[in-house]
CSV table of C-alpha atoms in Angstrom, one decimal:
chain,number,residue,atom,x,y,z
S,381,MET,CA,11.4,7.6,7.2
S,382,GLY,CA,12.0,6.3,4.2
S,383,VAL,CA,15.9,5.4,3.9
S,384,PRO,CA,17.9,2.7,3.7
S,385,LEU,CA,18.8,0.4,6.7
S,386,ARG,CA,22.2,1.2,7.0
S,387,PRO,CA,24.1,4.0,5.3
S,388,LEU,CA,26.1,3.8,2.2
S,389,ALA,CA,28.0,5.7,0.1
S,390,VAL,CA,27.2,5.3,-3.7
S,391,ALA,CA,29.2,7.5,-6.2
S,392,GLY,CA,29.8,10.0,-3.6
S,393,ALA,CA,26.7,10.2,-2.3
S,394,ARG,CA,25.1,9.3,1.0
S,395,SER,CA,22.2,8.5,3.2
S,396,VAL,CA,21.6,9.4,6.7
S,397,TYR,CA,19.3,8.6,9.2
S,398,ARG,CA,18.9,9.4,12.6
S,399,GLU,CA,16.4,9.0,15.7
S,400,VAL,CA,15.9,11.0,18.7
S,401,ALA,CA,13.9,10.1,22.0
S,402,PRO,CA,10.6,11.8,22.3
S,403,PRO,CA,10.1,14.7,24.7
S,404,PRO,CA,9.7,12.9,28.2
S,405,ALA,CA,5.7,14.5,28.1
S,406,LEU,CA,5.1,12.6,24.6
S,407,ALA,CA,6.7,9.2,25.8
S,408,GLY,CA,3.3,7.5,26.0
S,409,VAL,CA,2.4,8.4,22.4
S,410,LEU,CA,5.6,8.6,20.3
S,411,THR,CA,8.5,6.2,20.1
S,412,CYS,CA,10.8,8.3,18.5
S,413,GLY,CA,11.3,11.6,16.1
S,414,TRP,CA,13.6,11.6,13.1
S,415,HIS,CA,15.2,12.7,10.0
S,416,GLY,CA,16.5,11.5,7.3
S,417,ARG,CA,18.1,12.3,3.7
S,418,THR,CA,18.4,10.1,0.6
S,419,GLY,CA,21.7,10.4,-1.0
S,420,TRP,CA,20.7,8.7,-4.2
S,421,ALA,CA,17.6,7.7,-6.1
S,422,ARG,CA,16.3,4.0,-5.1
S,423,PRO,CA,13.5,1.8,-4.3
S,424,LEU,CA,12.7,1.0,-0.7
S,425,ARG,CA,10.7,-1.3,1.5
S,426,VAL,CA,9.1,-0.3,4.8
S,427,LEU,CA,8.7,-3.2,6.9
S,428,PRO,CA,5.4,-3.6,9.2
S,429,ASP,CA,6.0,-2.8,12.7
S,430,GLY,CA,2.3,-1.6,13.6
S,431,CYS,CA,3.1,2.0,14.3
S,432,ALA,CA,2.5,4.9,12.1
S,433,ASP,CA,4.5,7.8,11.2
S,434,LEU,CA,3.8,11.7,10.6
S,435,VAL,CA,6.1,12.4,7.5
S,436,TRP,CA,7.1,16.0,6.2
S,437,ASP,CA,8.7,15.3,2.6
S,438,GLY,CA,9.1,19.3,2.3
S,439,THR,CA,5.8,19.2,0.3
S,440,ALA,CA,3.2,17.3,1.8
S,441,LEU,CA,2.5,16.2,5.8
S,442,THR,CA,1.5,12.5,5.5
S,443,VAL,CA,0.6,9.5,7.8
S,444,VAL,CA,2.0,6.3,6.9
S,445,ALA,CA,1.3,3.1,8.6
S,446,THR,CA,2.5,-0.5,8.1
S,447,VAL,CA,1.0,-3.8,9.6
S,448,GLY,CA,0.0,-6.1,7.1
S,449,ALA,CA,2.4,-6.1,4.4
S,450,PRO,CA,5.8,-4.3,3.2
S,451,LEU,CA,5.2,-1.1,2.0
S,452,ARG,CA,7.3,0.3,-1.4
S,453,LEU,CA,8.3,3.2,-1.9
S,454,TRP,CA,10.4,5.2,-4.6
S,455,LEU,CA,12.6,8.1,-3.0
S,456,PRO,CA,14.5,10.6,-5.2
S,457,ALA,CA,18.1,11.6,-4.7
S,458,ALA,CA,18.6,14.2,-2.2
S,459,GLU,CA,15.0,14.2,-0.5
S,460,THR,CA,15.1,15.1,3.1
S,461,ARG,CA,12.4,13.9,5.2
S,462,VAL,CA,11.3,14.9,9.1
S,463,GLY,CA,9.1,12.5,11.3
S,464,VAL,CA,7.4,11.3,14.5
S,465,ARG,CA,6.7,7.7,15.3
S,466,LEU,CA,3.1,7.3,17.1
S,467,ARG,CA,3.8,4.1,19.2
S,468,CYS,CA,2.0,0.9,18.0
S,469,GLY,CA,-2.0,1.4,19.4
S,470,ALA,CA,-1.5,5.1,19.8
S,471,ALA,CA,-2.4,6.3,16.2
S,472,ALA,CA,-6.0,5.6,15.8
S,473,ALA,CA,-6.6,8.1,19.2
S,474,VAL,CA,-4.2,10.6,18.0
S,475,LEU,CA,-5.6,11.0,14.6
S,476,GLY,CA,-9.0,10.4,15.5
S,477,THR,CA,-9.7,7.9,12.9
S,478,PRO,CA,-9.6,3.9,13.4
S,479,MET,CA,-6.6,2.4,11.6
S,480,PRO,CA,-8.7,-0.1,9.2
S,481,GLU,CA,-10.4,3.2,7.6
S,482,LEU,CA,-6.8,4.4,6.4
S,483,PRO,CA,-6.0,3.3,3.0
S,484,ALA,CA,-2.8,1.2,2.3
S,485,GLY,CA,0.3,3.4,1.8
S,486,ALA,CA,0.8,7.2,2.4
S,487,THR,CA,-2.4,9.4,3.5
S,488,ARG,CA,-2.5,13.2,3.2
S,489,LEU,CA,-2.5,14.3,6.9
S,490,SER,CA,-5.1,17.0,5.6
S,491,ASP,CA,-7.6,14.6,4.4
S,492,LEU,CA,-8.4,13.8,8.1
S,493,TRP,CA,-7.3,16.7,9.9
S,494,GLY,CA,-8.5,19.5,7.4
S,495,ALA,CA,-7.6,23.1,8.4
S,496,GLU,CA,-5.3,22.2,10.9
S,497,ALA,CA,-3.1,20.1,9.1
S,498,ARG,CA,-2.7,22.5,6.1
S,499,ARG,CA,-1.7,25.2,8.8
S,500,ALA,CA,0.9,22.6,10.0
S,501,GLU,CA,2.2,22.4,6.4
S,502,GLU,CA,2.7,26.1,5.9
S,503,ALA,CA,4.4,26.2,9.3
S,504,LEU,CA,6.9,23.3,8.3
S,505,ALA,CA,7.4,24.9,4.5
S,506,ALA,CA,8.7,28.2,6.7
S,507,ALA,CA,10.8,26.5,9.2
S,508,ASP,CA,14.4,25.4,9.5
S,509,PRO,CA,15.0,21.9,8.9
S,510,LEU,CA,15.9,21.7,12.8
S,511,ALA,CA,13.1,23.0,13.9
S,512,GLN,CA,10.7,20.6,11.7
S,513,ARG,CA,10.5,17.9,14.2
S,514,GLY,CA,9.5,20.2,16.9
S,515,ILE,CA,6.5,21.3,14.7
S,516,LEU,CA,5.4,17.9,14.5
S,517,GLU,CA,5.9,17.2,18.1
S,518,LYS,CA,3.8,19.9,19.1
S,519,LEU,CA,1.2,19.1,16.4
S,520,VAL,CA,0.9,15.6,18.2
S,521,ALA,CA,0.9,17.2,21.7
S,522,GLY,CA,-1.9,19.4,20.4
S,523,ARG,CA,-4.4,16.6,20.1
S,524,GLY,CA,-4.3,16.1,23.8
S,525,VAL,CA,-5.0,12.4,23.9
S,526,VAL,CA,-4.1,9.8,25.8
S,527,PRO,CA,-4.3,5.8,24.1
S,528,ASP,CA,-5.9,3.5,26.0
S,529,ARG,CA,-3.7,1.8,28.5
S,530,ARG,CA,-5.0,-1.4,28.1
S,531,VAL,CA,-4.5,-1.4,24.5
S,532,LEU,CA,-0.7,-0.4,24.8
S,533,ALA,CA,-0.5,-3.2,28.0
S,534,ALA,CA,-2.0,-5.9,25.4
S,535,ILE,CA,0.4,-4.7,22.6
S,536,ASP,CA,3.5,-5.0,25.0
S,537,ALA,CA,2.3,-8.6,26.4
S,538,LEU,CA,2.2,-9.5,22.5
S,539,GLY,CA,5.4,-8.5,22.1
S,540,ARG,CA,6.5,-11.7,24.2
S,541,PRO,CA,8.1,-14.4,21.8
S,542,SER,CA,5.5,-17.0,23.1
S,543,VAL,CA,2.1,-15.8,24.0
S,544,HIS,CA,-1.8,-16.6,23.6
S,545,ALA,CA,-4.5,-14.1,22.9
S,546,THR,CA,-6.5,-15.6,25.7
S,547,ASP,CA,-3.6,-14.9,28.7
S,548,VAL,CA,-3.3,-11.5,26.9
S,549,ALA,CA,-7.0,-10.7,27.5
S,550,ALA,CA,-6.8,-11.8,30.7
S,551,GLU,CA,-3.9,-9.9,31.8
S,552,VAL,CA,-5.6,-6.5,30.7
S,553,GLY,CA,-9.0,-7.4,32.0
S,554,VAL,CA,-11.3,-7.7,28.9
S,555,SER,CA,-12.7,-10.9,27.1
S,556,GLU,CA,-10.8,-12.4,24.0
S,557,ARG,CA,-13.5,-10.5,21.6
S,558,ALA,CA,-13.1,-7.1,23.3
S,559,LEU,CA,-9.2,-7.6,23.2
S,560,ARG,CA,-9.7,-8.2,19.2
S,561,ARG,CA,-12.1,-5.1,18.7
S,562,HIS,CA,-9.9,-3.0,20.6
S,563,LEU,CA,-6.9,-4.0,18.7
S,564,VAL,CA,-8.3,-3.6,15.3
S,565,HIS,CA,-9.3,-0.1,16.2
S,566,ALA,CA,-6.0,0.9,17.3
S,567,VAL,CA,-3.8,-0.6,15.0
S,568,GLY,CA,-5.6,-2.2,12.2
S,569,ALA,CA,-5.1,-6.1,13.3
S,570,GLY,CA,-6.1,-8.6,15.4
S,571,PRO,CA,-3.9,-10.1,18.4
S,572,LYS,CA,-2.5,-12.8,16.0
S,573,GLN,CA,-1.0,-10.2,13.4
S,574,VAL,CA,0.0,-7.8,15.9
S,575,HIS,CA,2.0,-10.5,17.8
S,576,ARG,CA,3.0,-11.7,14.0
S,577,VAL,CA,4.4,-8.3,13.5
S,578,ARG,CA,6.0,-7.6,17.2
S,579,ARG,CA,7.9,-10.9,16.7
S,580,PHE,CA,9.2,-10.3,13.2
S,581,GLN,CA,10.6,-6.9,14.5
S,582,LEU,CA,12.5,-8.8,17.3
S,583,PHE,CA,13.9,-11.1,14.3
S,584,LEU,CA,15.1,-7.8,12.4
S,585,ARG,CA,16.9,-7.0,15.4
S,586,ARG,CA,19.0,-10.2,15.2
S,587,LEU,CA,19.8,-9.4,11.6
S,588,GLU,CA,23.3,-8.1,13.0
S,589,LEU,CA,24.0,-11.1,14.8
S,590,LEU,CA,23.2,-13.3,11.9
S,591,ALA,CA,25.1,-11.3,9.4
S,592,ASN,CA,28.4,-11.4,11.9
S,593,ARG,CA,27.9,-15.2,12.0
S,594,ARG,CA,27.1,-15.2,15.8
S,595,THR,CA,24.1,-16.8,15.7
S,596,SER,CA,21.7,-19.0,13.5
S,597,LEU,CA,18.6,-18.9,11.9
S,598,ALA,CA,17.6,-21.9,13.7
S,599,GLY,CA,18.5,-20.9,16.9
S,600,VAL,CA,17.1,-17.2,16.3
S,601,ALA,CA,13.7,-19.1,15.5
S,602,ALA,CA,13.8,-21.3,18.6
S,603,ASP,CA,14.6,-18.0,20.6
S,604,LEU,CA,11.8,-16.2,19.5
S,605,GLY,CA,9.3,-19.0,19.9
S,606,TYR,CA,8.8,-19.9,16.2
S,607,ALA,CA,7.8,-23.5,15.7
S,608,ASP,CA,10.8,-24.3,13.7
S,609,GLN,CA,12.8,-22.4,10.9
S,610,SER,CA,10.3,-23.0,8.6
S,611,HIS,CA,7.7,-21.1,10.3
S,612,LEU,CA,10.2,-17.9,10.5
S,613,GLY,CA,10.5,-18.4,7.1
S,614,ARG,CA,6.6,-18.2,6.3
S,615,ASP,CA,6.5,-15.1,8.6
S,616,CYS,CA,9.4,-13.3,7.2
S,617,ARG,CA,8.2,-13.7,3.6
S,618,ARG,CA,4.7,-12.7,4.5
S,619,LEU,CA,5.8,-9.5,6.1
S,620,SER,CA,8.9,-8.4,4.3
S,621,GLY,CA,8.9,-10.1,0.8
S,622,SER,CA,12.0,-11.9,1.5
S,623,SER,CA,13.4,-14.9,2.8
S,624,PRO,CA,15.4,-14.5,6.4
S,625,ALA,CA,18.7,-15.5,4.4
S,626,ALA,CA,17.7,-12.8,1.5
S,627,LEU,CA,17.3,-10.4,4.5
S,628,VAL,CA,20.4,-11.3,6.4
S,629,ARG,CA,22.4,-10.8,2.9
S,630,VAL,CA,21.3,-7.2,3.0
S,631,ALA,CA,22.3,-6.6,6.3
S,632,GLU,CA,25.6,-8.0,5.5
S,633,LYS,CA,25.6,-5.9,2.2
S,634,PHE,CA,24.8,-2.3,4.1
S,635,GLN,CA,26.7,-2.9,7.0
S,636,THR,CA,29.6,0.0,7.5
S,637,GLY,CA,32.0,0.7,10.3
S,638,ASP,CA,30.0,3.8,11.4
S,639,VAL,CA,26.5,2.6,11.8
S,640,PRO,CA,24.6,5.4,13.9
S,641,PRO,CA,22.9,4.1,17.0
S,642,GLY,CA,19.1,3.8,16.4
S,643,HIS,CA,19.2,3.2,12.6
S,644,ASP,CA,15.3,2.2,11.6
S,645,GLN,CA,15.4,-1.9,11.1
S,646,ARG,CA,12.2,-1.1,9.0
S,647,HIS,CA,13.6,0.3,6.4
S,648,VAL,CA,15.4,-1.7,3.9
S,649,PRO,CA,16.5,-1.6,0.1
S,650,SER,CA,14.4,-2.9,-2.4
S,651,ASP,CA,17.4,-4.3,-4.7
S,652,ASP,CA,18.1,-7.8,-2.8
S,653,PRO,CA,17.0,-11.2,-4.5
S,654,GLY,CA,13.8,-11.3,-2.9
S,655,PRO,CA,12.1,-14.4,-2.0
S,656,LEU,CA,13.9,-17.8,-2.4
């Protein structure tokens, strides 16, 4: 976590980010494992996706969640990070803490788990970098929790371009009021915000097509169920701090000929022009 959207060499330095699929036994809890290394010091924005990451930066094990607004970080040069990404809707069950109780930004896991997290930090500090992700996976597996399947089903449904909370509540067999309560506990946001974030993530996946002029902002807005291009622009500014066009320019700037598969579209450099 915390590397640019695309790898890019700067003055001989290079940032690297790789994702790997979680073990089959953890596929219901984890989206992926990952590791990254910053090639140069730079500011970064982490864009909301409703997930939470357990992140080891070589010193501390933290929880980082983004659901309402972009998280701005400063990353020093040559810093290596390893993490696992908890599925949207799974973090509260794994952490044993309602998501609204977590402060914005990073939370030291030892503040939540005490001695268990401190033992994990000791193991991570002593482990080879290749083994650190496995330690994090075992840490999650050791919690022995199963997220509420109704919550996960609701989040999947809210990922559709056009959907209403009333319909989603009916699909998963709860009242609309109960749906909101469950989502706020598990994600830290109600149905409307979860849908907004999930649809924004669909937009981010279209950035490469937009950067290559293979589609238009108006076309993407229509495909994703936005009322119009202005609606897309408002959501984009709210969730990223930049206009859609500015994010497209970032994608153009950081494209390279050897982009690794599974690059993380939550992470973008913070040196773009910002809102337009």
